[in-house]
Short mmCIF file of N, CA and C in Angstrom, two decimals:
data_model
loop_
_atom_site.label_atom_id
_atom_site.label_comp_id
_atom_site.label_asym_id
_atom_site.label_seq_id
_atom_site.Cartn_x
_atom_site.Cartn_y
_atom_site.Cartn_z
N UNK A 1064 7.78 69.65 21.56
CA UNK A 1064 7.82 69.46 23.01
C UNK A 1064 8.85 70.39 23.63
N UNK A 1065 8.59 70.30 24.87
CA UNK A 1065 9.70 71.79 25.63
C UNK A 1065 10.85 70.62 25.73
N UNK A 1066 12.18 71.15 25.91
CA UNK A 1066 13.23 70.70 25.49
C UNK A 1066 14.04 70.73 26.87
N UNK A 1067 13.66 71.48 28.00
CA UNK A 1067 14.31 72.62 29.45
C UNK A 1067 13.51 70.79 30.27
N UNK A 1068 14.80 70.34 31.23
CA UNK A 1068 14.01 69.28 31.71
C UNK A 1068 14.27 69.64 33.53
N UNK A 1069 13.82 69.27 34.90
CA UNK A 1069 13.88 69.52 35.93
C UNK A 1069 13.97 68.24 36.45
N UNK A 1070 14.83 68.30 37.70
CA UNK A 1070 15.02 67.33 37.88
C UNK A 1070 14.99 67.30 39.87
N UNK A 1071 15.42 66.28 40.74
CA UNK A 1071 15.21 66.72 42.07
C UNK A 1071 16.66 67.62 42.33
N UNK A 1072 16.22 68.47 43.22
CA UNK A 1072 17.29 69.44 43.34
C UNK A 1072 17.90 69.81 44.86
N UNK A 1073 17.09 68.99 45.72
CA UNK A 1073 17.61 69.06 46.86
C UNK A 1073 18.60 69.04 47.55
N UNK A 1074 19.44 69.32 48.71
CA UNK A 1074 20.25 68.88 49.52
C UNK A 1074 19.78 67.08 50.16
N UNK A 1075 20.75 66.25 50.13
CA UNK A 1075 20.26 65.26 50.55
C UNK A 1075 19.30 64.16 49.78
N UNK A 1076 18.77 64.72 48.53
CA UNK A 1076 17.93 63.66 47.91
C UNK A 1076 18.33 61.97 47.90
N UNK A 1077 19.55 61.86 47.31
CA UNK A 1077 19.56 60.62 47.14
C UNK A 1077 19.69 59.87 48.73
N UNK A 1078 20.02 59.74 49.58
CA UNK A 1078 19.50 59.34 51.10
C UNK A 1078 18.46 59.69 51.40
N UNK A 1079 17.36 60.37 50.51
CA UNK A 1079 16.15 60.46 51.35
C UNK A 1079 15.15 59.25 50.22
N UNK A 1080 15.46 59.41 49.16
CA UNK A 1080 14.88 58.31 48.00
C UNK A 1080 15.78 56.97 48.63
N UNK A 1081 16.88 56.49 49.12
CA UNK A 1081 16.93 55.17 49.02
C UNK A 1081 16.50 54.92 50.13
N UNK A 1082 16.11 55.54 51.25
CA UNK A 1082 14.65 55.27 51.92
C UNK A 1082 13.84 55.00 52.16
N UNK A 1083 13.07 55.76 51.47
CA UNK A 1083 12.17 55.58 50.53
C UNK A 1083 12.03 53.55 49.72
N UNK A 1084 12.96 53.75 48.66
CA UNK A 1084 12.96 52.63 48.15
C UNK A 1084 13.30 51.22 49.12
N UNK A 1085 13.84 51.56 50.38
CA UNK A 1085 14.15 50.30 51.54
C UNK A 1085 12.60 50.05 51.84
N UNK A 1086 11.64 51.26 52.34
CA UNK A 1086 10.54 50.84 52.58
C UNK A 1086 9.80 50.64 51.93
N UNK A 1087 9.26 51.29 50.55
CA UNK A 1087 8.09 50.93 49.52
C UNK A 1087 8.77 50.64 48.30
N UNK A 1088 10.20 50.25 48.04
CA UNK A 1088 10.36 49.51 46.91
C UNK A 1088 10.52 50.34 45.68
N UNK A 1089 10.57 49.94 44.83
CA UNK A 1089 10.70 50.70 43.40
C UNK A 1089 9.76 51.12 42.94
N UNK A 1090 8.57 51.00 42.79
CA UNK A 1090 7.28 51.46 43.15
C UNK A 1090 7.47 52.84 43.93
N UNK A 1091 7.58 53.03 45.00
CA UNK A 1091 7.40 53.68 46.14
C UNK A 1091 8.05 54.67 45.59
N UNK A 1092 9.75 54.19 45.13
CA UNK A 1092 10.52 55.10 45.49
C UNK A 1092 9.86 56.40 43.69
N UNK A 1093 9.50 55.50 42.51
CA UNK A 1093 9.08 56.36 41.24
C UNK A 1093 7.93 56.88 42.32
N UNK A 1094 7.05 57.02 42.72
CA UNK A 1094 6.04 57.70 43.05
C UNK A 1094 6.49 59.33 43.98
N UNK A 1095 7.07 58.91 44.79
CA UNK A 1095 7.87 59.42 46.06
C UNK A 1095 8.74 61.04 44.48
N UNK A 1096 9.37 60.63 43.67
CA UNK A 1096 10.28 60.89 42.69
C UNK A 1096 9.24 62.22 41.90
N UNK A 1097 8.33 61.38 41.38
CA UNK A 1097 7.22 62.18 40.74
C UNK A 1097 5.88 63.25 41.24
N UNK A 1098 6.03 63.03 42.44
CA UNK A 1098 5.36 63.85 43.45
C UNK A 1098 6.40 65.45 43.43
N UNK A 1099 7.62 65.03 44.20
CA UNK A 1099 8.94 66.38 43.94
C UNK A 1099 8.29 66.84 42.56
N UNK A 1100 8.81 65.81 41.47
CA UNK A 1100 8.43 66.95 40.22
C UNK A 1100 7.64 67.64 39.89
N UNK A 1101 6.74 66.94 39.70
CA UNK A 1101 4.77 67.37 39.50
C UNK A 1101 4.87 68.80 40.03
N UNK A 1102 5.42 68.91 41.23
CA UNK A 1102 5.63 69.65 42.26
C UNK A 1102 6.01 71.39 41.70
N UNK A 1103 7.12 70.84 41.30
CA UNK A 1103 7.93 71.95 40.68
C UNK A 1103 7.77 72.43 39.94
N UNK A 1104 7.15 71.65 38.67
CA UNK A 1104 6.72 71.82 37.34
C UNK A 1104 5.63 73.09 37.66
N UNK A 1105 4.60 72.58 38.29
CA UNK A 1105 3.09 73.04 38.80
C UNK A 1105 3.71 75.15 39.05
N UNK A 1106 4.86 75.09 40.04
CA UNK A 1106 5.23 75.88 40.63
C UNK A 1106 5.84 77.08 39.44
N UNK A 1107 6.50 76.08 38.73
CA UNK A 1107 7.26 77.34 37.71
C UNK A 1107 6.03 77.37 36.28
N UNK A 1108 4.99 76.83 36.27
CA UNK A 1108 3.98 76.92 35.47
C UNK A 1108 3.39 78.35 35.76
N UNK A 1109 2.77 78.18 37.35
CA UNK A 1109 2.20 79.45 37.85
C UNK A 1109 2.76 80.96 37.52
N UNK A 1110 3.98 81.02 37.83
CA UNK A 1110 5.23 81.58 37.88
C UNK A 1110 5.31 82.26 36.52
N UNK A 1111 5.17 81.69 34.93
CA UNK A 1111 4.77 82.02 34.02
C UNK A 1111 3.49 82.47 33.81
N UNK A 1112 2.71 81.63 33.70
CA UNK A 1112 1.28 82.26 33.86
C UNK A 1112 1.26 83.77 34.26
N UNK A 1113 1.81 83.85 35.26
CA UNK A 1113 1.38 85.37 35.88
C UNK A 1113 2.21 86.44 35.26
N UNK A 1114 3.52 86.12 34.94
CA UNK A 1114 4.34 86.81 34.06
C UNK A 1114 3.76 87.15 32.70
N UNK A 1115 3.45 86.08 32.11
CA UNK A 1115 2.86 85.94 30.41
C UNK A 1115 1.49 87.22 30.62
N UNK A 1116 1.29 88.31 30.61
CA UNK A 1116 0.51 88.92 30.43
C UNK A 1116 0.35 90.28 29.18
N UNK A 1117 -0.41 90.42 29.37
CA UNK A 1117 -0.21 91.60 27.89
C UNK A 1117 0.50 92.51 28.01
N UNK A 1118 0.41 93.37 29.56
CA UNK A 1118 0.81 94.41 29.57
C UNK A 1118 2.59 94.04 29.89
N UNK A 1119 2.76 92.90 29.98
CA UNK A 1119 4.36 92.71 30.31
C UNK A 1119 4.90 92.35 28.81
N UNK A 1120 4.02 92.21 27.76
CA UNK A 1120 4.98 91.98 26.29
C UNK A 1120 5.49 93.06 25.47
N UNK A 1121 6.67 92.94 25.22
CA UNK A 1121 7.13 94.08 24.58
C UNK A 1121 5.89 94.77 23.44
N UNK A 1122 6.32 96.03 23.56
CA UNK A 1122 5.67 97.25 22.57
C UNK A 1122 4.41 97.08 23.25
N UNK A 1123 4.03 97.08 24.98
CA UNK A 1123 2.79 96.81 25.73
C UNK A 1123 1.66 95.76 24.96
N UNK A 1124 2.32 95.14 24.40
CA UNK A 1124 1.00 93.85 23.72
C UNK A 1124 0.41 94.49 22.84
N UNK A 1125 1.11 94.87 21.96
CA UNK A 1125 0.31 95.33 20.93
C UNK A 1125 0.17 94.73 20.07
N UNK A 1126 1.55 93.52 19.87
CA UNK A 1126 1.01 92.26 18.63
C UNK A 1126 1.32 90.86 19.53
N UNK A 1127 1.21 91.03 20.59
CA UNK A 1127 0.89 90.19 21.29
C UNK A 1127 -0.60 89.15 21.02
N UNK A 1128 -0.40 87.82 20.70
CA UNK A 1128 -1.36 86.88 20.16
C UNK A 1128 -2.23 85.68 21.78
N UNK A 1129 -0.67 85.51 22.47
CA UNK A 1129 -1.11 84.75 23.43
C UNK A 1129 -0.61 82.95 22.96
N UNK A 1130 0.25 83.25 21.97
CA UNK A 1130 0.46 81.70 21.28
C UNK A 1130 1.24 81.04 22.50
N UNK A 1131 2.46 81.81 22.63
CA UNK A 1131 3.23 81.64 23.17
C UNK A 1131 3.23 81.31 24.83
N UNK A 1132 1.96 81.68 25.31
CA UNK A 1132 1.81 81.33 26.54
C UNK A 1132 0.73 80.11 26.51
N UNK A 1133 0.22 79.74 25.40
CA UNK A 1133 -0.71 78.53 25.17
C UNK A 1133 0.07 77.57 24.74
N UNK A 1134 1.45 77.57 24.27
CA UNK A 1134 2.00 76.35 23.86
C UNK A 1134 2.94 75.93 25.17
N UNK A 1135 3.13 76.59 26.35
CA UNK A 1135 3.77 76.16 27.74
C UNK A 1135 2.94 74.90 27.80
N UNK A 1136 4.26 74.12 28.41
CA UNK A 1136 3.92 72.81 28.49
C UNK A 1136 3.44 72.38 29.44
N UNK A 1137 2.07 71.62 29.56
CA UNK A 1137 0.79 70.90 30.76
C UNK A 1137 1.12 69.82 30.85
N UNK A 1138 2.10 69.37 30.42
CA UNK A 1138 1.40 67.82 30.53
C UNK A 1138 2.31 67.18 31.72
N UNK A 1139 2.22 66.64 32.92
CA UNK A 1139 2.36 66.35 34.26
C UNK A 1139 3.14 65.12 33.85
N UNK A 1140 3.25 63.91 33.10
CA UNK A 1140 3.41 62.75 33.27
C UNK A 1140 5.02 62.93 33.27
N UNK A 1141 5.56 61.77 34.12
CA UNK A 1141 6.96 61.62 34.00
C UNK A 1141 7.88 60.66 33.28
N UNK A 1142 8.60 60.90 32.29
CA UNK A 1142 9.04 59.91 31.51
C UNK A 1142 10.25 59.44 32.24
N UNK A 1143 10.19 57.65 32.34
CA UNK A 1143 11.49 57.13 33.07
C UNK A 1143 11.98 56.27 32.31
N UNK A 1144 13.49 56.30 33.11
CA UNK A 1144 14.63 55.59 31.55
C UNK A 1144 15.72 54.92 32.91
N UNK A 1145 14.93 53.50 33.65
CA UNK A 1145 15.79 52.92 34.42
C UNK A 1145 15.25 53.59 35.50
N UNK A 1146 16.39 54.37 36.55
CA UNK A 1146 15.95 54.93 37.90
C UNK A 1146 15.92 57.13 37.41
N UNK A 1147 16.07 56.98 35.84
CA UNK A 1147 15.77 58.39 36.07
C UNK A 1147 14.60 58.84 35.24
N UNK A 1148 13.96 59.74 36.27
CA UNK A 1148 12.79 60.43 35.68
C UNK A 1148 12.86 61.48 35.28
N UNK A 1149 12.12 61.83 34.10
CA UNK A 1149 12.11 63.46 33.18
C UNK A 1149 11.16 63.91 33.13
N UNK A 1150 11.20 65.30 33.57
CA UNK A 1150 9.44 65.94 33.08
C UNK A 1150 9.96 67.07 32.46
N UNK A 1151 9.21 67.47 31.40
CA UNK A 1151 9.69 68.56 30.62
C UNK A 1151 9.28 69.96 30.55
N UNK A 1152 9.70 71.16 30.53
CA UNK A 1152 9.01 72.10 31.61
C UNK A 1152 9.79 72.99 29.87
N UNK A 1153 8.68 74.08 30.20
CA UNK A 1153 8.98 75.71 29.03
C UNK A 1153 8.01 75.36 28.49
N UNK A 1154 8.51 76.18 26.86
CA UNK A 1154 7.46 76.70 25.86
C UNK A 1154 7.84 75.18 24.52
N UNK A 1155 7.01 75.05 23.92
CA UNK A 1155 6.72 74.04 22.63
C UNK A 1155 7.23 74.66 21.41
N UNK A 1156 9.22 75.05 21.00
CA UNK A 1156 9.40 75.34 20.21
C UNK A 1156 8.84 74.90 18.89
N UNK A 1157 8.28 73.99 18.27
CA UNK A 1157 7.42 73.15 17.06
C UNK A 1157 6.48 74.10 17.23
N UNK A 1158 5.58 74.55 18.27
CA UNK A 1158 4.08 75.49 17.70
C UNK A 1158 4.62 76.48 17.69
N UNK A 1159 5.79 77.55 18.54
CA UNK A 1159 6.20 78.54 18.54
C UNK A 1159 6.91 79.18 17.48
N UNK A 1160 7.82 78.13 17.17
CA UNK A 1160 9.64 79.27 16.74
C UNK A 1160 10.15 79.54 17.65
N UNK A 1161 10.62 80.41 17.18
CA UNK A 1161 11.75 81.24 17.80
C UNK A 1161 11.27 82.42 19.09
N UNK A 1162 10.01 82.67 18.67
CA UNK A 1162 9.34 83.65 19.39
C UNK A 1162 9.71 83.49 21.29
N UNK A 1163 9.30 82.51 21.39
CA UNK A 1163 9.36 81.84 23.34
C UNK A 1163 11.39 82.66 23.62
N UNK A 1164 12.11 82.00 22.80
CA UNK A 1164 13.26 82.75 22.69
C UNK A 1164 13.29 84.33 23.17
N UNK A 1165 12.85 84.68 22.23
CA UNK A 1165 12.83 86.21 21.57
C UNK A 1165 12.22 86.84 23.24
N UNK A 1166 11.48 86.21 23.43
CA UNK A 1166 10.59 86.83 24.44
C UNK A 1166 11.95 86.64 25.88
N UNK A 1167 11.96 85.54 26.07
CA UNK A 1167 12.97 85.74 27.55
C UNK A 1167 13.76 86.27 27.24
N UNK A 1168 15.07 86.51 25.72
CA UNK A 1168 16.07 87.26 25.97
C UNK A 1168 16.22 88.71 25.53
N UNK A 1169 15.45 88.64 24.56
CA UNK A 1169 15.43 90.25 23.92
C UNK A 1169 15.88 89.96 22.38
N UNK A 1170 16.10 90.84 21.68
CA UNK A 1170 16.55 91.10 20.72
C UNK A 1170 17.26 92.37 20.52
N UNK A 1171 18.34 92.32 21.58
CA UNK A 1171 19.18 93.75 21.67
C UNK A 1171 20.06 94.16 20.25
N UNK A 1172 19.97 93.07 18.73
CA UNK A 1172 20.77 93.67 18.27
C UNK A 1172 19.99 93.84 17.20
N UNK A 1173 18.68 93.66 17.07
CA UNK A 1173 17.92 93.81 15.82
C UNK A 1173 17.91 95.84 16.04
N UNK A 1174 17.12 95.76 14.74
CA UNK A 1174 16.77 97.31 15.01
C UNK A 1174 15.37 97.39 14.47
N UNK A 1175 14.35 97.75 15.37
CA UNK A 1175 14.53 98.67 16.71
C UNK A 1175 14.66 97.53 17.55
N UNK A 1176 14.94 97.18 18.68
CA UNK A 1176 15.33 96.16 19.74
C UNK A 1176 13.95 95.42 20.36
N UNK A 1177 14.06 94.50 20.25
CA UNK A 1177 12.69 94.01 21.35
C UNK A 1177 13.14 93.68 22.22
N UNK A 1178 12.86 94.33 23.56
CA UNK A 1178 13.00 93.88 25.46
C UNK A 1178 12.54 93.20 25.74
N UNK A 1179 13.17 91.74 25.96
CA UNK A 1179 12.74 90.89 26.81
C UNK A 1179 11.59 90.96 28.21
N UNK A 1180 10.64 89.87 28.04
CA UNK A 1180 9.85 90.03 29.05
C UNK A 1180 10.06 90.13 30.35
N UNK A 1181 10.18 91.00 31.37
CA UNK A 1181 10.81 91.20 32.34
C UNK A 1181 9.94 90.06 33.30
N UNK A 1182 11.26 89.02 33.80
CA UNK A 1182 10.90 87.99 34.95
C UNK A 1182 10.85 86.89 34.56
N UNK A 1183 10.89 86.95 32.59
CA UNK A 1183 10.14 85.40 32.52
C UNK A 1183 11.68 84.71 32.71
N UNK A 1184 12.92 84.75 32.22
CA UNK A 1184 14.00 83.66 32.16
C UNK A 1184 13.90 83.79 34.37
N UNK A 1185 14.24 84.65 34.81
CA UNK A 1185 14.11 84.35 36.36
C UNK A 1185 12.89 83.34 36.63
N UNK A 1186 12.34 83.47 35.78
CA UNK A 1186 10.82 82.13 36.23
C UNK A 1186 11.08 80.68 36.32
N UNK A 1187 12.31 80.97 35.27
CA UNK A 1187 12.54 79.16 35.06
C UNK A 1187 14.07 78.57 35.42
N UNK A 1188 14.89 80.01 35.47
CA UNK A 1188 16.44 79.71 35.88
C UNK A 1188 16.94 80.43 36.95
N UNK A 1189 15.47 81.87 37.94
CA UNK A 1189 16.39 82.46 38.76
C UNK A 1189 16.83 81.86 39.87
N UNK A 1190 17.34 82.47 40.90
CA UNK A 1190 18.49 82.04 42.26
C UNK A 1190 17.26 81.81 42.99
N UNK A 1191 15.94 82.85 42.69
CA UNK A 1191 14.94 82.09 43.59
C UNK A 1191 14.07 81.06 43.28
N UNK A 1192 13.60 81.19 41.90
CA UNK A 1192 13.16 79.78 41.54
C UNK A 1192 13.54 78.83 41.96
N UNK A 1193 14.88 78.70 41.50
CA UNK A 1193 15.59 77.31 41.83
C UNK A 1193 15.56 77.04 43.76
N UNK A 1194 15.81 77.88 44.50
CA UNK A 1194 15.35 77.86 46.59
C UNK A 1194 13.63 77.60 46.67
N UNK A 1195 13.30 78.27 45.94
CA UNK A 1195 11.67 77.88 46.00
C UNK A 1195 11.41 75.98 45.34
N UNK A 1196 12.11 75.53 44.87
CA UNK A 1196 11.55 74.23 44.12
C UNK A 1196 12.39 73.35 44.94
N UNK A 1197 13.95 73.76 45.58
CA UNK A 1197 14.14 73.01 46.16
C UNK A 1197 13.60 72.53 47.48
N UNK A 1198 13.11 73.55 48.36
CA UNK A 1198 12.01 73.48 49.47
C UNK A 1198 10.65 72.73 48.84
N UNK A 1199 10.07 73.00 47.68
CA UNK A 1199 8.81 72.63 47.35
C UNK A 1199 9.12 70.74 47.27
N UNK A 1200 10.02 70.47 46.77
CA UNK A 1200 10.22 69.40 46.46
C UNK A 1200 10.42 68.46 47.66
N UNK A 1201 11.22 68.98 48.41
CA UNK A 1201 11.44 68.73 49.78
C UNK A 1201 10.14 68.22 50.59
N UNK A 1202 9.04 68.79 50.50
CA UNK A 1202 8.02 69.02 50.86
C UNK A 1202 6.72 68.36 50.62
N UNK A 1203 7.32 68.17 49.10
CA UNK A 1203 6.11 67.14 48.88
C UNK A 1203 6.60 65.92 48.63
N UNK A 1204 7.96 65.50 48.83
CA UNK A 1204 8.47 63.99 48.88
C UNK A 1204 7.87 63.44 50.45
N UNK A 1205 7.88 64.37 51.27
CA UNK A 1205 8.08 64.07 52.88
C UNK A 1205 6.21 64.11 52.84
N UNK A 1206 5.50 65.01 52.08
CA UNK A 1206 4.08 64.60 52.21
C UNK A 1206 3.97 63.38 51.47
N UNK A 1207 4.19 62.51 50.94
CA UNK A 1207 4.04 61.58 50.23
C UNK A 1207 4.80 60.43 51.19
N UNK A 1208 5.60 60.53 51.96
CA UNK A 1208 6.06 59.36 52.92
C UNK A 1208 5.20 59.31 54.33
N UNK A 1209 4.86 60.91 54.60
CA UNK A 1209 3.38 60.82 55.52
C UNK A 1209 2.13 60.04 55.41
N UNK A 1210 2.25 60.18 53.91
CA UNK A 1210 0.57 59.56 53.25
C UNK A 1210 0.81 57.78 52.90
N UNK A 1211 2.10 57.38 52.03
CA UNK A 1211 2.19 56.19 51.85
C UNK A 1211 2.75 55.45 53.15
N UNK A 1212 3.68 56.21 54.20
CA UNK A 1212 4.19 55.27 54.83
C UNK A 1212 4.06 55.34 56.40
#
C-alpha cells in the first residue's frame, strides 16, 4: 500500500468542519471530510498520470515497463480512527521496490546516473500542488454543504 497520506489542508478547516458537524452531525461532518479528500487524491492522481509517460522516463523509456505507474494507488475509500480520516496517495512500494523511489529522485550517485522524472516529486509535494488542493478542498467541502445542507 502507498505509505504518503493527505490530509485537509486548508486555512480555516477546523471552524468550517465543526459546522458542519453542529448541523449534520458526525455523519455529516465524515462525509463533508471525505469529499475534501477524494478531492485531492483524484487531483494529484491526474497530475501523475500525465507525468508517468514514456517519453518523460529516464534513458527516453527505453526499459520503461509501465509497472510503476499501474501500481499508483486507486482506491478512494477513507480509513477513520475516531475523528481522523486517512486516504493514502503514491506508488505501492510491495509491487514496486525501490523503483517509484528511483524515479522521483534520481540516482545521482550510481554510475551512469539515472535522472529523475522531471515533475513527478512536484506532483505530490510541490508549492503548487499543495495551493491547488488547498483551494480544491475548499471547494468541494462548500459543494457538499450546498448539496447536503
Amino acid at each position: 500500500m502507498a505509505k504518503n497520506k493527505i490530509g485537509l489542508q486548508f486555512a480555516g478547516w477546523e471552524d468550517v468542519l465543526a459546522g458542519i458537524e453542529k448541523a449534520a452531525g458526525e455523519a455529516g461532518l465524515k462525509k463533508a471530510a471525505e469529499a475534501g479528500l477524494k478531492a485531492s487524491k483524484e487531483y494529484i492522481n491526474q497530475q501523475v498520470d500525465s507525468i508517468m509517460t514514456k517519453g518523460n522516463m529516464p534513458a527516453g523509456g527505453k526499459y520503461w515497463s509501465g509497472k510503476v505507474k499501474n501500481s499508483l494507488d486507486k482506491n478512494f475509500t477513507v480509513d477513520w480512527s475516531g475523528f481522523t480520516g486517512e486516504m493514502k496517495i503514491g506508488f505501492s512500494f510491495r509491487e514496486t521496490g525501490g523503483a517509484s523511489l528511483y524515479l522521483m529522485y534520481g540516482t545521482p550517485r550510481h554510475e551512469p546516473p539515472m535522472n529523475k522524472v522531471p515533475g513527478l516529486y512536484d506532483a505530490f509535494y510541490g508549492r503548487k500542488t499543495v495551493a491547488a488542493i488547498k483551494v480544491m478542498q475548499r471547494e468541494a467541502i462548500e459543494k457538499w454543504i450546498e448539496r447536503n445542507l
